[in-house]
CSV table of C-alpha atoms in Angstrom, one decimal:
chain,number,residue,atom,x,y,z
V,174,UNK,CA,-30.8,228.4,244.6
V,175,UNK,CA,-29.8,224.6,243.7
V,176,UNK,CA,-29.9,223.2,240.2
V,177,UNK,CA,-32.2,221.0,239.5
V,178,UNK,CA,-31.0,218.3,237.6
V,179,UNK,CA,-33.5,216.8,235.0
V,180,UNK,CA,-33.1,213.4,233.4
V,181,UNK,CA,-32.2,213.0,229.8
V,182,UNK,CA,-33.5,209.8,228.1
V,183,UNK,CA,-31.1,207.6,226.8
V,184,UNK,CA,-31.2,205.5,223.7
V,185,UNK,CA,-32.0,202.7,225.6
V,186,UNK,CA,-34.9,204.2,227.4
V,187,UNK,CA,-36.5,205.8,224.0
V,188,UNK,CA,-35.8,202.2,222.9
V,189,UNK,CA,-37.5,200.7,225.6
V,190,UNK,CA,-40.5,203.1,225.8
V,191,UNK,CA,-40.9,202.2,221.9
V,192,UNK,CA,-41.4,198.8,221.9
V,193,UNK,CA,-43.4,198.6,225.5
V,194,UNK,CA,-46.0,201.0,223.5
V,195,UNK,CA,-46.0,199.2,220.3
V,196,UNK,CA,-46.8,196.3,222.4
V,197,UNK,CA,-49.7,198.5,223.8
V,198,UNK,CA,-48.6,197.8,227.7
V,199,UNK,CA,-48.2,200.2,230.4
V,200,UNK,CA,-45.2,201.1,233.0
V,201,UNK,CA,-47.6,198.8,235.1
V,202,UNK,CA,-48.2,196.0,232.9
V,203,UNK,CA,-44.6,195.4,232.3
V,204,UNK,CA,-43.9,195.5,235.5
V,205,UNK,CA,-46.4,193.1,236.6
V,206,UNK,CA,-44.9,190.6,233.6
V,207,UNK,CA,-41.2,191.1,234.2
V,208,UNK,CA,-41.5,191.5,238.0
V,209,UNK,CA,-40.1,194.8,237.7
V,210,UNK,CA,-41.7,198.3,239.7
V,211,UNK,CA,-43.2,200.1,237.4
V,212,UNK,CA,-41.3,203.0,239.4
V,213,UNK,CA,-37.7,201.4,238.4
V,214,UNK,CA,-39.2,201.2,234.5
V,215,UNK,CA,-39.9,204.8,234.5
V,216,UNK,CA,-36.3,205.1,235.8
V,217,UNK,CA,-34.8,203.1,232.8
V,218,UNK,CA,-37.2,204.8,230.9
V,219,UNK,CA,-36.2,208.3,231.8
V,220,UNK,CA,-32.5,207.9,231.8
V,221,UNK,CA,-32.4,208.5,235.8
V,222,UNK,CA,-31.5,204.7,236.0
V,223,UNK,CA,-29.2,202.7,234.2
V,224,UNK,CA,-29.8,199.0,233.5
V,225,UNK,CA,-27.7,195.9,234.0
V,226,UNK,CA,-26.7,193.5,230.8
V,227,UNK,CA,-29.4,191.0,232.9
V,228,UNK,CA,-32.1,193.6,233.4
V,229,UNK,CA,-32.2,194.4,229.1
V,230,UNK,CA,-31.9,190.4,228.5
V,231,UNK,CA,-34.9,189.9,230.5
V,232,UNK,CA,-37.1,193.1,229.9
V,233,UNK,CA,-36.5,191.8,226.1
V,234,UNK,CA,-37.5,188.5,227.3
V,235,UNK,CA,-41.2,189.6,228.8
V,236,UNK,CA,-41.3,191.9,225.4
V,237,UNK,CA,-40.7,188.9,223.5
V,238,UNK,CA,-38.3,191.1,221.4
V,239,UNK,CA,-37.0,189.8,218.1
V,240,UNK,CA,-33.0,188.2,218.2
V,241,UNK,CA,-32.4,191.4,216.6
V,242,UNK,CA,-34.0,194.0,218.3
V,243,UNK,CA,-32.6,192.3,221.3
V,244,UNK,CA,-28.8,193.2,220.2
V,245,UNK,CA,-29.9,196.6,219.2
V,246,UNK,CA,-31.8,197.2,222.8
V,247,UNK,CA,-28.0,195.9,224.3
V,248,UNK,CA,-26.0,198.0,222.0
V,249,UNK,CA,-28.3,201.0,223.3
V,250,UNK,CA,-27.5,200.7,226.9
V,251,UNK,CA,-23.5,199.9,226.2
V,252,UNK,CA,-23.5,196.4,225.8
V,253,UNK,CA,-22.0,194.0,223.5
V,254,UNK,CA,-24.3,192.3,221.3
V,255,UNK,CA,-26.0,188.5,222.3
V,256,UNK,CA,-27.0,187.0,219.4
V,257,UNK,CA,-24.7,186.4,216.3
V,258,UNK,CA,-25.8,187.0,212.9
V,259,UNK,CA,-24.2,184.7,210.0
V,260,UNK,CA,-25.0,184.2,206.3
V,261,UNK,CA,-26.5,181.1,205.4
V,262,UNK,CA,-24.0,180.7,202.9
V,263,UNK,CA,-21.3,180.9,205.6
V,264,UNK,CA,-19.4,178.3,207.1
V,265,UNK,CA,-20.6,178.8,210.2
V,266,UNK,CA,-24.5,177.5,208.4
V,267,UNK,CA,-23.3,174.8,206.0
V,268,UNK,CA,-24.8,172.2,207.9
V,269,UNK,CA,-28.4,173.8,208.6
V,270,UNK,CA,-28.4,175.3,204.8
V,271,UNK,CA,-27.6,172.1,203.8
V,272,UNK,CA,-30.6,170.0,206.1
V,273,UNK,CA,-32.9,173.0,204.7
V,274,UNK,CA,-32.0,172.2,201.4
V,275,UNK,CA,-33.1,168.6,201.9
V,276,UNK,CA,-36.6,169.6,203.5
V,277,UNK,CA,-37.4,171.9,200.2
V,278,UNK,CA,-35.9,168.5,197.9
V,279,UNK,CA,-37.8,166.3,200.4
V,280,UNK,CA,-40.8,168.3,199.3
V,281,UNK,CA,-40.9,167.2,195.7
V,282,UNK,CA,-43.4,167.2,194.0
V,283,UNK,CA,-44.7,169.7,195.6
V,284,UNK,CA,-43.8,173.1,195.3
V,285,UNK,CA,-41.6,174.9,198.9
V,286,UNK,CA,-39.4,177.8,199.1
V,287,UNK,CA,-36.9,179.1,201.3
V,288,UNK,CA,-37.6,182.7,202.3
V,289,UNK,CA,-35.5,185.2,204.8
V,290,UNK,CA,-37.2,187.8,207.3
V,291,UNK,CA,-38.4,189.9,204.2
V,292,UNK,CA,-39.8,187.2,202.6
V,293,UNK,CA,-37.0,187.5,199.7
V,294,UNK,CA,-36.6,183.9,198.4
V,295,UNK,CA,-33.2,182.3,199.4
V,296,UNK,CA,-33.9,178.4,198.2
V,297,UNK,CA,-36.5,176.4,195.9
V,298,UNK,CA,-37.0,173.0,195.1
V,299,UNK,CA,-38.0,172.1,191.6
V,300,UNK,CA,-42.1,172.2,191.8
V,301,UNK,CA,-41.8,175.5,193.0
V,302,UNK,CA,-41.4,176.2,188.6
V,303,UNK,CA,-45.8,176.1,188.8
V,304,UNK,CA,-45.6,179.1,190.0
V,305,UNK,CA,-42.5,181.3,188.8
V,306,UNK,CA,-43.1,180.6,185.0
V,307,UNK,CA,-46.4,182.8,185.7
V,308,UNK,CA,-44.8,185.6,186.5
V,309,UNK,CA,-42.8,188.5,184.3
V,310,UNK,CA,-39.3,187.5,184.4
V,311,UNK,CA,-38.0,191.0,185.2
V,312,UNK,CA,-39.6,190.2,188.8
V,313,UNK,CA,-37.3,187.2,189.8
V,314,UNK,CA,-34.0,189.3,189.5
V,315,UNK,CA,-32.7,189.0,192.6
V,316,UNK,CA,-33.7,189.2,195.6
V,317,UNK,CA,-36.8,188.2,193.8
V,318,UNK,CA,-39.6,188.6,196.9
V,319,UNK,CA,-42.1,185.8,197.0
V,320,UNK,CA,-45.3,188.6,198.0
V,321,UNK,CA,-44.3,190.6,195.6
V,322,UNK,CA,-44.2,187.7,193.1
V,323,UNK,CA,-48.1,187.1,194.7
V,324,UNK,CA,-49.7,190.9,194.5
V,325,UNK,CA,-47.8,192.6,191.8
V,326,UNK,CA,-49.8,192.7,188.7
V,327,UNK,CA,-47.1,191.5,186.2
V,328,UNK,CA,-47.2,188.0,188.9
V,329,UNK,CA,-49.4,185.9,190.4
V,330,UNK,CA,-52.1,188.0,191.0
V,331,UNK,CA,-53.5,187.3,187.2
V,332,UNK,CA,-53.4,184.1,187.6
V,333,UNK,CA,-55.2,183.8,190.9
V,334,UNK,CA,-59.4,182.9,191.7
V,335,UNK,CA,-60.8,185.1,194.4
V,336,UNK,CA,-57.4,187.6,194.7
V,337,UNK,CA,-59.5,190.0,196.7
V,338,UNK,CA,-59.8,187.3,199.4
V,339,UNK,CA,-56.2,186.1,198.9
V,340,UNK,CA,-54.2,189.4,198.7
V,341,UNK,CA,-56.3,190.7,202.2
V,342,UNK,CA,-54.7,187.5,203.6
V,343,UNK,CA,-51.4,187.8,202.8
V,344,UNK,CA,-51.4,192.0,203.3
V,345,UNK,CA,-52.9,191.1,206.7
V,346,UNK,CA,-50.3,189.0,207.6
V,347,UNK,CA,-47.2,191.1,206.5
V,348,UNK,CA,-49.0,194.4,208.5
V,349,UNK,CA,-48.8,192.6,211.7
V,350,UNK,CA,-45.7,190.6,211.3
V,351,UNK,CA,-44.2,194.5,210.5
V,352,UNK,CA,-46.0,195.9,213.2
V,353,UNK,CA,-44.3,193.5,215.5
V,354,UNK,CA,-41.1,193.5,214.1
V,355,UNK,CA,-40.5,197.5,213.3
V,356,UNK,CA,-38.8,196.1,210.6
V,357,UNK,CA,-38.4,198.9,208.3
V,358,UNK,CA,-37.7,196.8,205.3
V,359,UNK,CA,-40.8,195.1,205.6
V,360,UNK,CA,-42.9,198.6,206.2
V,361,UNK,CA,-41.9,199.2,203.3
V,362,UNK,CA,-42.9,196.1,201.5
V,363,UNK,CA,-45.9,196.6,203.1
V,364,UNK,CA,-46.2,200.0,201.2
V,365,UNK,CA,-45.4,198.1,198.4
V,366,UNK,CA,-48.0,195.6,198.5
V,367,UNK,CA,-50.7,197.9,199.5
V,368,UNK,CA,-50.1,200.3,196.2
V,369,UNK,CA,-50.2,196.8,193.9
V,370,UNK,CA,-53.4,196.3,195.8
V,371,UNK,CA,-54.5,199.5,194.7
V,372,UNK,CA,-53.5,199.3,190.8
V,373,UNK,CA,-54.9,195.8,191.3
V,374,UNK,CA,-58.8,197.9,192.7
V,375,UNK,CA,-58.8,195.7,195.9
V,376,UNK,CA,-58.9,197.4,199.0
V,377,UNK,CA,-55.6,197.1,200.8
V,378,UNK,CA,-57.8,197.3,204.3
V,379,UNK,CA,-60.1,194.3,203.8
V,380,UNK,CA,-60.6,191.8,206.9
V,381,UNK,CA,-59.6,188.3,205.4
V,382,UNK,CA,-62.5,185.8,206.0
V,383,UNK,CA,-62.6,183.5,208.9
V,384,UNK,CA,-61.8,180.6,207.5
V,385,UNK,CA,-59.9,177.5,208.8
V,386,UNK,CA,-57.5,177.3,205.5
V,387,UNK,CA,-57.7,180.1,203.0
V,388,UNK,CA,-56.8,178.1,199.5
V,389,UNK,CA,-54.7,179.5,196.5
V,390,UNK,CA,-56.3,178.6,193.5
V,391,UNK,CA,-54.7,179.4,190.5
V,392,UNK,CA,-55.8,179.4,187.1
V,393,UNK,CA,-52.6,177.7,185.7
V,394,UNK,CA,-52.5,177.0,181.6
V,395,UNK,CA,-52.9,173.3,182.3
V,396,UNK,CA,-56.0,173.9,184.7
V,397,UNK,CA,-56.8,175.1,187.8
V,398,UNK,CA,-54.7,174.2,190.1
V,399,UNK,CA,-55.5,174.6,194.7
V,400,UNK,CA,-53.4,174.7,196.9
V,401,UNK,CA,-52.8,175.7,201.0
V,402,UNK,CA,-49.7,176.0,202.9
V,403,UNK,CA,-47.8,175.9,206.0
V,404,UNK,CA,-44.9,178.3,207.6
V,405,UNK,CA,-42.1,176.4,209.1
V,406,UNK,CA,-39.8,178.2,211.3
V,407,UNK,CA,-36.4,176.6,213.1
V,408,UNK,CA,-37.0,175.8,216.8
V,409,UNK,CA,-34.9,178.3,219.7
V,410,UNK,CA,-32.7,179.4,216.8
V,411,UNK,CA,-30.0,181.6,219.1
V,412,UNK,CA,-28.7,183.3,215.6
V,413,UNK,CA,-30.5,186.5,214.0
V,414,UNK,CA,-30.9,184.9,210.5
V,415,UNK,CA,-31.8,181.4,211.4
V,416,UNK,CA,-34.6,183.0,213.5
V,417,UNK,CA,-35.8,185.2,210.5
V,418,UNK,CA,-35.8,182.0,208.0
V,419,UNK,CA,-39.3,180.0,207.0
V,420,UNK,CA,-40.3,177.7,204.9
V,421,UNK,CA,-43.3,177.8,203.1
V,422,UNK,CA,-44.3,174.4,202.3
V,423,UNK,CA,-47.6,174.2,199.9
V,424,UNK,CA,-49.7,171.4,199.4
V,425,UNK,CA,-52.1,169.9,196.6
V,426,UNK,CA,-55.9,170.8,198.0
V,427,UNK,CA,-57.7,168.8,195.8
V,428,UNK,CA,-56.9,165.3,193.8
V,429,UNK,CA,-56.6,166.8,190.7
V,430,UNK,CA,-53.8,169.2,191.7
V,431,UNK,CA,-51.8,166.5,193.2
V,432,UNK,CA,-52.0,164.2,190.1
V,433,UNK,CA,-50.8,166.9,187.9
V,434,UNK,CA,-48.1,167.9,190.3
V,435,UNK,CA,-47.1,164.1,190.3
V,436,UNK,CA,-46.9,163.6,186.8
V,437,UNK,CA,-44.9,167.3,186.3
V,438,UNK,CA,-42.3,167.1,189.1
V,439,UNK,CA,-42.7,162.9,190.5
């Protein structure tokens, strides 16, 4: 009788099952995108085929993998990683921490932070002082985490006019930011977040509003203050933490806001 020899999957192809399923397409769908059988997929899948450096660069590609989970998919089929990773406060990022530095000063008055791919803050400029001297000091020991600053109820959260709306925004936003990442750092600030919502007796599951800008508006000690903001991300970064990096960038809503954040930080 003749052996039969039965495939074992490889930690590429368990890899590369994960993240075609978590972005919910078939063997077929992927195929169809990457121009790629779905009968070769299953292959790679399976472990009966073994991809090419190319084949895992561009199947990341059409998966529109993170920089990270691009070197990690690499490393799984016995490749050398892509994509460098450096500390901003390397060498190697002087320059760009340096020009990020002047968009938070370039800010001024108004309040912009600096945050990494968990949303830990990295850089401030000086307006962002509105909002930290709300908070318990305990929670900007470092890395001090600007949604946990927001929804923990020793921060923000005290402070803030229709929370209810503004925490299902921001928990909303983390959920499918982890859900696309398979960050495990921020499922679990997303556990995090959902348990302050919780202690805080909002419902961690609400549907934020459909609105065109969702405002903070903050009962500050001198008067309520209303903001919005913006996320600013570095265009075709080709390093892992220059990709993770934003900026938020908030803005005065309302007149009133922006005088008072003139007079303060101008």
């Amino acid at each position: 009788m003749t052996a039969v020899t039965v495939p074992v999957e490889t930690a590429f192809g368990g890899l590369l099952r994960e993240w075609r399923q978590r972005r919910r397409l078939t063997q077929l769908d992927l195929g169809n995108k990457a121009e790629v059988s779905a009968r070769h997929l299953s292959f790679l899948e399976t472990g009966r085929s073994r991809p090419s450096r190319e084949m895992v660069l561009h199947l990341s590609e059409e998966l529109d993998l993170p920089l990270r989970a691009r070197n990690e998919l690499l490393v799984s089929a016995g490749f050398a990683p892509a994509y460098s990773q450096h500390s901003l406060h390397s060498s190697e990022m002087a320059e760009v921490h340096s020009s990020l530095n002047r968009l938070l000063a370039a800010h001024d008055p108004f309040p912009a932070v600096l945050v990494d791919g968990q949303w830990d803050m990295i850089d401030t400029n000086r307006a962002v002082a509105v909002f930290v001297e709300l908070v318990d000091p305990g929670l900007l020991e470092p890395p001090a985490n600007v949604l946990r600053l927001a929804l923990h109820p020793r921060g923000l959260a005290r402070y803030v006019e229709g929370l209810d709306e503004y925490a299902a925004h921001l928990v909303s936003r983390l959920r499918r930011q982890a859900d696309r990442s398979a960050d495990p750092a921020l499922g679990a600030l997303l556990d995090e977040l959902v348990g302050h919502c919780r202690t805080l007796g909002l419902d961690p599951d609400a549907h934020p509003r459909n609105r065109v800008v969702l405002p903070l508006r903050l009962r500050h000690p001198d008067g309520l203050l209303t903001f919005f903001s913006t996320v600013s991300v570095l265009g075709a970064p080709l390093d892992i933490t220059l990709e993770e990096v934003a900026v938020e960038s908030f803005f005065p809503a309302d007149a009133p806001t922006a005088d008072y954040l003139r007079r303060r930080f101008g």
